[in-house]
Coordinates of N, CA and C in Angstrom, one line a residue:
X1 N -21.8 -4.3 9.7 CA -21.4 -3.3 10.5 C -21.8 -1.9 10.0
X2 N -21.7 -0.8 10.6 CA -22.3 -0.1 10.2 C -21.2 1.4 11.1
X3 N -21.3 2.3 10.3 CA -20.3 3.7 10.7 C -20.8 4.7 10.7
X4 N -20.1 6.0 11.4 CA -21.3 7.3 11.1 C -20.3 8.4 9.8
X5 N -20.9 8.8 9.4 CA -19.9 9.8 8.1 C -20.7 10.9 8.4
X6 N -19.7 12.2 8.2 CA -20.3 13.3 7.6 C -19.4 14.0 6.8
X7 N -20.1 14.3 5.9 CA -19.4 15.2 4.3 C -19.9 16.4 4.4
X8 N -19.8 17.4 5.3 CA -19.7 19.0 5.6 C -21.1 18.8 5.3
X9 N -22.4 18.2 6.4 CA -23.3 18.2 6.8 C -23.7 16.8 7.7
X10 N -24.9 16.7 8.3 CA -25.3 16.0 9.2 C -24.2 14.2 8.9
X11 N -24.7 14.0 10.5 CA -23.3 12.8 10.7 C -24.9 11.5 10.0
X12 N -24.4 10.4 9.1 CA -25.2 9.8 8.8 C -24.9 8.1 8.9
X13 N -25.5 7.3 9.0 CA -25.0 5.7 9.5 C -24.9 5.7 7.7
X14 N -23.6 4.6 7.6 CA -23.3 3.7 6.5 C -23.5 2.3 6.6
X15 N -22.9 1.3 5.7 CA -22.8 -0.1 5.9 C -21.4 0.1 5.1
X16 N -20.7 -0.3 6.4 CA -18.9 -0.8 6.2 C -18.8 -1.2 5.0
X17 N -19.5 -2.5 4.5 CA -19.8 -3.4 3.4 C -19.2 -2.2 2.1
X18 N -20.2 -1.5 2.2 CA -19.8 -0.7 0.7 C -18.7 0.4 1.1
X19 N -19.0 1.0 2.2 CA -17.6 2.2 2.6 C -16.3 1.8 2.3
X20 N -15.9 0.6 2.7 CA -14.5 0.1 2.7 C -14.0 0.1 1.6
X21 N -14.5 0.2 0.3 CA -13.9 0.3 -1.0 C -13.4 1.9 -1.2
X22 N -14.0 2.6 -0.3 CA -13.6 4.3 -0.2 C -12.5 4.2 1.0
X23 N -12.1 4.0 1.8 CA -11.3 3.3 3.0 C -10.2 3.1 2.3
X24 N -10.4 2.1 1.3 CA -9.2 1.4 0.9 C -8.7 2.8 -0.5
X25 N -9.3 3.4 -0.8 CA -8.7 4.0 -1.6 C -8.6 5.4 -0.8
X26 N -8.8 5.7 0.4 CA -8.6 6.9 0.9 C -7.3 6.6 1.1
X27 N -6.6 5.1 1.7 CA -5.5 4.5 2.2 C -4.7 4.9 1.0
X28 N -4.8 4.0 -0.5 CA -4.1 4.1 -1.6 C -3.9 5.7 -1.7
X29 N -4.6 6.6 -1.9 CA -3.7 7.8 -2.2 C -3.3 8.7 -1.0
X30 N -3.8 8.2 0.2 CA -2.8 8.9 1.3 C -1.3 8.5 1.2
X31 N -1.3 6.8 0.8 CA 0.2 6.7 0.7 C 0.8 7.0 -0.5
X32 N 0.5 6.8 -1.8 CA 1.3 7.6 -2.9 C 1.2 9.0 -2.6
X33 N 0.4 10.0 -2.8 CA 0.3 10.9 -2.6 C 1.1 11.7 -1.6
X34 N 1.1 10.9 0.2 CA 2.0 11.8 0.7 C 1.0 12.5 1.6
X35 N -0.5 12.3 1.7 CA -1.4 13.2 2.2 C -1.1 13.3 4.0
X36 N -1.4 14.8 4.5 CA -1.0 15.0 5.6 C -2.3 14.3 6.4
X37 N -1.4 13.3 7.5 CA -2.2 12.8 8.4 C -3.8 13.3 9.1
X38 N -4.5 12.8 9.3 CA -6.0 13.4 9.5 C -6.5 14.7 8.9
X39 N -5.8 15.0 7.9 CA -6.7 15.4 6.7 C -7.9 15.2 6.1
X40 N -8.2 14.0 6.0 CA -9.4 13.2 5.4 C -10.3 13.3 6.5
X41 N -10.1 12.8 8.0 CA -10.8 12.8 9.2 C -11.2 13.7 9.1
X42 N -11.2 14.6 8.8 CA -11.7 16.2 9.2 C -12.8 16.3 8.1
X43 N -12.2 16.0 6.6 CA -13.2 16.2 5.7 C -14.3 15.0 6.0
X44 N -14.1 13.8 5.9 CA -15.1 12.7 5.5 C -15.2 12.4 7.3
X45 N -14.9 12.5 8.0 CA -15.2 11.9 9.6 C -16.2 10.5 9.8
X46 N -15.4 9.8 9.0 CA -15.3 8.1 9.1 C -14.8 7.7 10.5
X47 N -15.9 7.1 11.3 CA -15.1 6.3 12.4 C -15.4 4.7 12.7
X48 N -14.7 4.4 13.2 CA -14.5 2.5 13.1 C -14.3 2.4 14.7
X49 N -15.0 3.1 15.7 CA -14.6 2.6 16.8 C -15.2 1.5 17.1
X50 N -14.7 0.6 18.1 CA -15.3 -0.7 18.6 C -14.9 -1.8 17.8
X51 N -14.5 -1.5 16.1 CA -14.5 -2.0 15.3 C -13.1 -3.2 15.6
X52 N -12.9 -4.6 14.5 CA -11.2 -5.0 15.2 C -10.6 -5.6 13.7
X53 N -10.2 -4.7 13.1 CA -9.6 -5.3 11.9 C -8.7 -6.4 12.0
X54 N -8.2 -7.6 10.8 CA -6.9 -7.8 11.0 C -6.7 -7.6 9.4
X55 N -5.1 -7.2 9.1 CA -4.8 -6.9 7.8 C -3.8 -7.6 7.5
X56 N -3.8 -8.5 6.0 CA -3.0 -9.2 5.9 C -1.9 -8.0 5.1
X57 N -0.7 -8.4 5.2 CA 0.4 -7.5 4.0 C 0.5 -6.6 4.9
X58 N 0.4 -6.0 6.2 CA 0.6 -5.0 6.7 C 1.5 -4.5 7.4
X59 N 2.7 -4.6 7.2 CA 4.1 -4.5 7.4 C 4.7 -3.4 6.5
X60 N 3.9 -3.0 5.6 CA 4.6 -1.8 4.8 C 3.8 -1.6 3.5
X61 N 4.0 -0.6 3.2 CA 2.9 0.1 1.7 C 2.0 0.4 2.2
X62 N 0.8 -0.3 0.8 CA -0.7 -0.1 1.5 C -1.3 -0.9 2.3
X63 N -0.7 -1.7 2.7 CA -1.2 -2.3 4.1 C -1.0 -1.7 5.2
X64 N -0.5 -0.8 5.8 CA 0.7 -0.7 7.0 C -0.5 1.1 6.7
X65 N -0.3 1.5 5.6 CA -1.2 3.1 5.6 C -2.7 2.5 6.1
X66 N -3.2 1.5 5.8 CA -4.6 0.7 5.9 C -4.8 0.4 7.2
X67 N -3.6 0.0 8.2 CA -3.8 0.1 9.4 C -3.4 1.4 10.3
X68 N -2.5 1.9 9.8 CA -2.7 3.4 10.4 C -3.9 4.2 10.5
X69 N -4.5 3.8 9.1 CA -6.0 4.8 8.9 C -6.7 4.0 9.9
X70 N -7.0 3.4 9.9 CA -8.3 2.3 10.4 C -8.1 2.4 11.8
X71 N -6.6 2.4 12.4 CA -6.5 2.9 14.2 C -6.2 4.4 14.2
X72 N -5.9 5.3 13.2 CA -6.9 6.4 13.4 C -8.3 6.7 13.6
X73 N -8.7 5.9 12.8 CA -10.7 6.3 13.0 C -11.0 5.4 14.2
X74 N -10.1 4.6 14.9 CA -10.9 4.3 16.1 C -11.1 2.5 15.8
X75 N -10.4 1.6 15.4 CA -10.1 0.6 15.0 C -9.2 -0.1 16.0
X76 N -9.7 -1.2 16.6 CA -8.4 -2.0 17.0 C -7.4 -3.2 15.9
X77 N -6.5 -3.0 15.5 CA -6.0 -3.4 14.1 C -4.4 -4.4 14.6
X78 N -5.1 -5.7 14.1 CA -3.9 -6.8 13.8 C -3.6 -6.5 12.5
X79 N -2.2 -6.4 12.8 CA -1.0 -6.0 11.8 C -0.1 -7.9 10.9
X80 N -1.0 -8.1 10.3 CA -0.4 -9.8 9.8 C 0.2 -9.8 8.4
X81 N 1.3 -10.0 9.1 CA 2.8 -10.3 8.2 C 3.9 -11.2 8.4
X82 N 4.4 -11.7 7.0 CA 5.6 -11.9 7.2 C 6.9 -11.6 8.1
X83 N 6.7 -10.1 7.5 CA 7.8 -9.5 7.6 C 8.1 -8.9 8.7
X84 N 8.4 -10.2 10.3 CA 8.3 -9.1 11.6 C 8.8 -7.9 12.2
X85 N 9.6 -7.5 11.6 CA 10.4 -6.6 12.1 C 9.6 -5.3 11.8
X86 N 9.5 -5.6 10.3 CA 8.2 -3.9 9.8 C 7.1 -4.1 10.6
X87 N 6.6 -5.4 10.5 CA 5.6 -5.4 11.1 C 5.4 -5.3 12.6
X88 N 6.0 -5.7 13.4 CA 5.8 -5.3 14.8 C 5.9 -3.9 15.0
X89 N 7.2 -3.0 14.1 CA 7.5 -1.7 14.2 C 6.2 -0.9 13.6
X90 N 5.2 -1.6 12.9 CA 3.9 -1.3 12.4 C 2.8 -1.2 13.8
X91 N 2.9 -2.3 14.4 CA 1.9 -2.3 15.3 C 2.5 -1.2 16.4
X92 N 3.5 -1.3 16.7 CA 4.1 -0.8 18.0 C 3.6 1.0 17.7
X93 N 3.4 1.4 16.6 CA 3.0 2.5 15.8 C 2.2 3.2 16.7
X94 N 1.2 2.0 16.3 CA -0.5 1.5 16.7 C -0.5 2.2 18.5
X95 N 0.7 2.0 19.3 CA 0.1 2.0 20.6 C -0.7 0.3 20.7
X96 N -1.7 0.8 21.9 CA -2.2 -0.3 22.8 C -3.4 -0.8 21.3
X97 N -3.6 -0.3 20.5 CA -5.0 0.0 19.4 C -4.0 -1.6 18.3
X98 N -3.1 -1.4 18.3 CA -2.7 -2.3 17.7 C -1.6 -3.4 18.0
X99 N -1.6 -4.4 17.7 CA -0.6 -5.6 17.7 C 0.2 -6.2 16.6
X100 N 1.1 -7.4 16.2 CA 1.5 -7.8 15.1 C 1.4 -9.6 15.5
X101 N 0.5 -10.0 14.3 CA 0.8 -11.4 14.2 C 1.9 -11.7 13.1
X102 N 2.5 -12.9 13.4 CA 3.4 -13.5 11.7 C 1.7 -14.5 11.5
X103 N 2.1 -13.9 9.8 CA 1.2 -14.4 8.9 C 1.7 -15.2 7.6
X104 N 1.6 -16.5 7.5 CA 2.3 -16.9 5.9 C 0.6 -17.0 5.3
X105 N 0.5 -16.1 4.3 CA -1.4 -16.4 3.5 C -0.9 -17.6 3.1
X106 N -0.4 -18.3 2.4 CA -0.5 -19.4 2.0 C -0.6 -20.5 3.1
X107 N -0.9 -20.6 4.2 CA -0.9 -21.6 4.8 C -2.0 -21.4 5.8
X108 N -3.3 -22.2 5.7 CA -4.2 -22.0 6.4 C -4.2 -22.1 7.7
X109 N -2.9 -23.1 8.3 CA -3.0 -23.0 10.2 C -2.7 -21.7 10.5
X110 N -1.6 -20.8 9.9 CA -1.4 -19.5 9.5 C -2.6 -18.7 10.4
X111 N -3.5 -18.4 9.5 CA -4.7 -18.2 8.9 C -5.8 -18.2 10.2
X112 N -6.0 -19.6 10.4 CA -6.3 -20.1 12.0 C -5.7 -19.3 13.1
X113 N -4.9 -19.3 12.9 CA -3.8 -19.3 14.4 C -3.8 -17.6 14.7
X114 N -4.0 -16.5 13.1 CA -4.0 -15.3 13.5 C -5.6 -14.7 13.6
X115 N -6.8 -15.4 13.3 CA -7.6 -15.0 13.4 C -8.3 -15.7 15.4
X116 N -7.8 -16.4 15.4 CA -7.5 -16.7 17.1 C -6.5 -16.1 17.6
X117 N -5.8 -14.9 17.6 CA -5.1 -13.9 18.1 C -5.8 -13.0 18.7
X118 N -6.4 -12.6 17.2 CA -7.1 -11.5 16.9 C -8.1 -11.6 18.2
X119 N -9.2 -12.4 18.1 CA -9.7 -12.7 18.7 C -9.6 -12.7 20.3
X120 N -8.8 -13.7 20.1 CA -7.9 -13.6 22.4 C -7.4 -12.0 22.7
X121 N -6.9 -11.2 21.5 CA -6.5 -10.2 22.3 C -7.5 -9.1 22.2
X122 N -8.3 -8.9 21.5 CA -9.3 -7.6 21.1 C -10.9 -8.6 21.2
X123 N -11.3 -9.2 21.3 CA -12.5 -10.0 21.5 C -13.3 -10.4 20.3
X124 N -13.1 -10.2 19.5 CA -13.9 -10.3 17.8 C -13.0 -9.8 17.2
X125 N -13.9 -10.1 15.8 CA -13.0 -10.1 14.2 C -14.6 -9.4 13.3
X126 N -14.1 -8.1 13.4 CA -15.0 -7.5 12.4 C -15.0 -7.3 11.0
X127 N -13.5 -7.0 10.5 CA -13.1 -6.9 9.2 C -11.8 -7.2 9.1
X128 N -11.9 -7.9 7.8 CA -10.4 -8.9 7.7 C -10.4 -7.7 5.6
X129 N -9.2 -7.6 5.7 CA -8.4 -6.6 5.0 C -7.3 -7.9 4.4
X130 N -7.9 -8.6 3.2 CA -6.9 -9.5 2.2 C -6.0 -8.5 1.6
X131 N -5.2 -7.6 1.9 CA -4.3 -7.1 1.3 C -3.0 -7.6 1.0
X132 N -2.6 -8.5 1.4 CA -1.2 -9.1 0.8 C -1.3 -9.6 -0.6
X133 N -0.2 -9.5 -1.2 CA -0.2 -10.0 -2.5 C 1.0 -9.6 -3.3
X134 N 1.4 -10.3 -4.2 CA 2.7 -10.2 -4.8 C 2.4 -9.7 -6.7
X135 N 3.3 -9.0 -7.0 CA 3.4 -9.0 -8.6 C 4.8 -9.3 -8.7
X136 N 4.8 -10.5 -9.8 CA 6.5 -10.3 -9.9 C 6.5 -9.0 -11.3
X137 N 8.2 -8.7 -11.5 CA 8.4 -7.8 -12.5 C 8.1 -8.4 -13.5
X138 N 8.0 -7.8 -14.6 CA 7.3 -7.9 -15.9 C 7.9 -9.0 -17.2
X139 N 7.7 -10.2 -16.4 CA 7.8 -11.4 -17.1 C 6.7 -11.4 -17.9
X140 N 6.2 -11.6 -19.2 CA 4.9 -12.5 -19.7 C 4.6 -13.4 -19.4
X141 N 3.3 -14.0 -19.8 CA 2.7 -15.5 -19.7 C 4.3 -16.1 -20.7
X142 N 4.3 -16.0 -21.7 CA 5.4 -17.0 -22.3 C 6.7 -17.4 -21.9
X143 N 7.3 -15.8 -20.9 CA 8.6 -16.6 -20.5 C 8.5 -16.9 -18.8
X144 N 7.2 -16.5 -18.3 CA 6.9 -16.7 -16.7 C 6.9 -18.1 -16.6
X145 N 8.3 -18.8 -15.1 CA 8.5 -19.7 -14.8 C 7.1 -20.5 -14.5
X146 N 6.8 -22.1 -14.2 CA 5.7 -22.2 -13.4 C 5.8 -22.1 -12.1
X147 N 7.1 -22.4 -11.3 CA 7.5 -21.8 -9.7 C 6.6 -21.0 -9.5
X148 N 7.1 -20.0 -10.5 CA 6.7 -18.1 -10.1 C 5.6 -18.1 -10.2
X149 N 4.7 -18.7 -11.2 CA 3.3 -18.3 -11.3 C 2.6 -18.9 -10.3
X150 N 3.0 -20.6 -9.8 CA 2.2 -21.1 -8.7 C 2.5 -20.1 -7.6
X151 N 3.3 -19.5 -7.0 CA 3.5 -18.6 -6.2 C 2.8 -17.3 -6.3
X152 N 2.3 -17.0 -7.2 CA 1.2 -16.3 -7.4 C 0.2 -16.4 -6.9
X153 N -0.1 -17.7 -6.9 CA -1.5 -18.3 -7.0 C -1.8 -18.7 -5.9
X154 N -0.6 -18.9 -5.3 CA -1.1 -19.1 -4.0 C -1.0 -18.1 -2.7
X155 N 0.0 -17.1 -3.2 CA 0.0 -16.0 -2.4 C -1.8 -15.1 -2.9
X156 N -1.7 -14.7 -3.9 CA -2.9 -14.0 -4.2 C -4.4 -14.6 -4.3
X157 N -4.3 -15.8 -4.7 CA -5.9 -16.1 -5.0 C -6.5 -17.1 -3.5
X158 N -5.0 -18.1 -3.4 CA -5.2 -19.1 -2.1 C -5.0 -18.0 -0.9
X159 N -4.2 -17.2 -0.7 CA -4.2 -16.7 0.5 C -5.6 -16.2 1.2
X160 N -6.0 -15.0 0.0 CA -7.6 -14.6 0.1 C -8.2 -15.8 0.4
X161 N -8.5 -16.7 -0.5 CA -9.6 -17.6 0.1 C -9.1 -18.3 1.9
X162 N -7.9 -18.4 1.9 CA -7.9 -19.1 3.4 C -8.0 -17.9 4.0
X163 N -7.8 -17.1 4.0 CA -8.6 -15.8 4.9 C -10.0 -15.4 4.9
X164 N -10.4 -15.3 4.2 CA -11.8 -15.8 4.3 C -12.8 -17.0 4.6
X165 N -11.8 -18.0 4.5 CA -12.6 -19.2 5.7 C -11.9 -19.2 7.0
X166 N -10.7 -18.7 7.1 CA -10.8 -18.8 8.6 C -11.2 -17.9 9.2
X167 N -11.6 -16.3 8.5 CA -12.5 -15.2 9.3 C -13.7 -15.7 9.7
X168 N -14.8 -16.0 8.8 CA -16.0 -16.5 8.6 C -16.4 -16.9 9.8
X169 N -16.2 -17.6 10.8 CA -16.8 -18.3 12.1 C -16.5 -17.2 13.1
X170 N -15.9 -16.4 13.0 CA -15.4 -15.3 13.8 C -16.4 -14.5 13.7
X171 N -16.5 -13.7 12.4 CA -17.2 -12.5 12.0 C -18.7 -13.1 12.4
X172 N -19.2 -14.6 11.9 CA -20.2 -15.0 12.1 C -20.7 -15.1 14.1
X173 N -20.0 -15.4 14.9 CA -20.1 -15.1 16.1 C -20.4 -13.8 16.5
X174 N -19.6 -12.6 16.2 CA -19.4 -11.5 16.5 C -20.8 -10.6 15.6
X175 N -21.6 -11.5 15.1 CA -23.1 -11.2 14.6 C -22.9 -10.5 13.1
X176 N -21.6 -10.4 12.5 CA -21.3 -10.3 11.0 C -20.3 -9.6 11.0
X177 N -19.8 -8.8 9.5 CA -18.3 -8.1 9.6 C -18.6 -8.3 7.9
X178 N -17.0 -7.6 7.6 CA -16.8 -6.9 6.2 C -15.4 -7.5 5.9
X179 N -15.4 -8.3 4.8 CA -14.4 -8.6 4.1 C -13.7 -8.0 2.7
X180 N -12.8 -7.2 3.0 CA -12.1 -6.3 1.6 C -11.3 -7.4 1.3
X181 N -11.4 -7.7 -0.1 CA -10.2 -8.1 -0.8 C -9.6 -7.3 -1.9
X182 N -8.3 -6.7 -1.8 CA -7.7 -5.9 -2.3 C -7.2 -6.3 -3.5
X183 N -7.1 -6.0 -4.5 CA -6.8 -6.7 -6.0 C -5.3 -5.2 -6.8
X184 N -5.2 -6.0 -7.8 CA -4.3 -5.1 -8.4 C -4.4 -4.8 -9.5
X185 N -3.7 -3.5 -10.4 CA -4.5 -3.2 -11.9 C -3.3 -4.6 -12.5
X186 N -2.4 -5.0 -11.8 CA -1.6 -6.2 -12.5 C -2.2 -7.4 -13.1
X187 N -3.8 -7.6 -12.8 CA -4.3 -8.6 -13.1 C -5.3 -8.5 -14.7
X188 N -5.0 -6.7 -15.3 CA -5.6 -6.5 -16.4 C -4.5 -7.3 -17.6
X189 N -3.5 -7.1 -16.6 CA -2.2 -7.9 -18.4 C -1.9 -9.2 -18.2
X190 N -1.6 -9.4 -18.9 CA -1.1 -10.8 -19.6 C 0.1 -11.2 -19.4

């Protein structure tokens, strides 16, 4: 996919592919930060129209800022979460630009069943947004349960992968698309 940008001169085509890593961190410090809404639009004038995200984790934090941005620049954006109540109140945000699937990442019919949402309600799947993911508190490897860690593993590493097989046939019909997978500095410690 491809976008138009301008940085206080001519409007110029990108490739999503690499922009989204700037996307996702325009998202991260609009939401720590506090930054006032279409601020950024004005400077960077990133638009995603046509475009149909769905985002996993996006019921609150940086998922939930990830689809506000993305249906500000002109994105039609599935809101896929757990947690329906943030999450619908996430999409309902959205207007007609957005909706809310329940999403469990760990379970690939899940996975299936929201990327055929996506699909029946907005007509394609251009960029799928793995942002869900858990840190627990600051256990070590020595005294971290194995429950806790397989739950890890399967919310963070398995979720991503089953979201990216069941995007894949989507993005691949709809002639390609951009897959962010969001990571954490939690994965530098031990």
């Amino acid at each position: 996919g491809r976008a138009r940008v301008a940085c206080g001169g001519p409007i110029v085509s990108i490739d999503l592919m690499h922009d989204l890593g700037f996307l996702h961190a325009l998202c991260k410090s609009r939401f720590e930060l506090g930054v006032r809404p279409g601020a950024e639009r004005r400077r960077f004038m990133i638009h995603l129209e046509g475009k149909v995200a769905l985002i996993s984790g996006a019921a609150r934090g940086q998922g939930a800022a990830e689809a506000r941005l993305f249906a500000e620049l002109g994105a039609r954006v599935v809101v896929a979460d757990l947690l329906e109540e943030e999450g619908r109140s996430v999409a309902e945000e959205l207007r007609e630009a957005g909706c809310y699937v329940r999403l469990n990442v760990t379970q690939h019919a899940d996975w299936e069943q929201a990327v055929r949402r996506t699909v029946d309600r907005f007509g394609k799947l251009d960029v799928l947004v793995n942002n869900a993911g858990i840190a627990p508190p600051g256990t070590g490897v020595e005294s971290t349960p194995e429950a806790l860690f397989r739950q890890v593993i399967d919310v963070n590493l398995m979720g991503v992968f089953f979201g990216m097989r069941a995007a894949h046939p989507a993005m691949k019909e709809a002639g390609g698309g951009s897959i962010v997978n969001i990571s954490s500095t939690a994965g530098f410690r031990g």
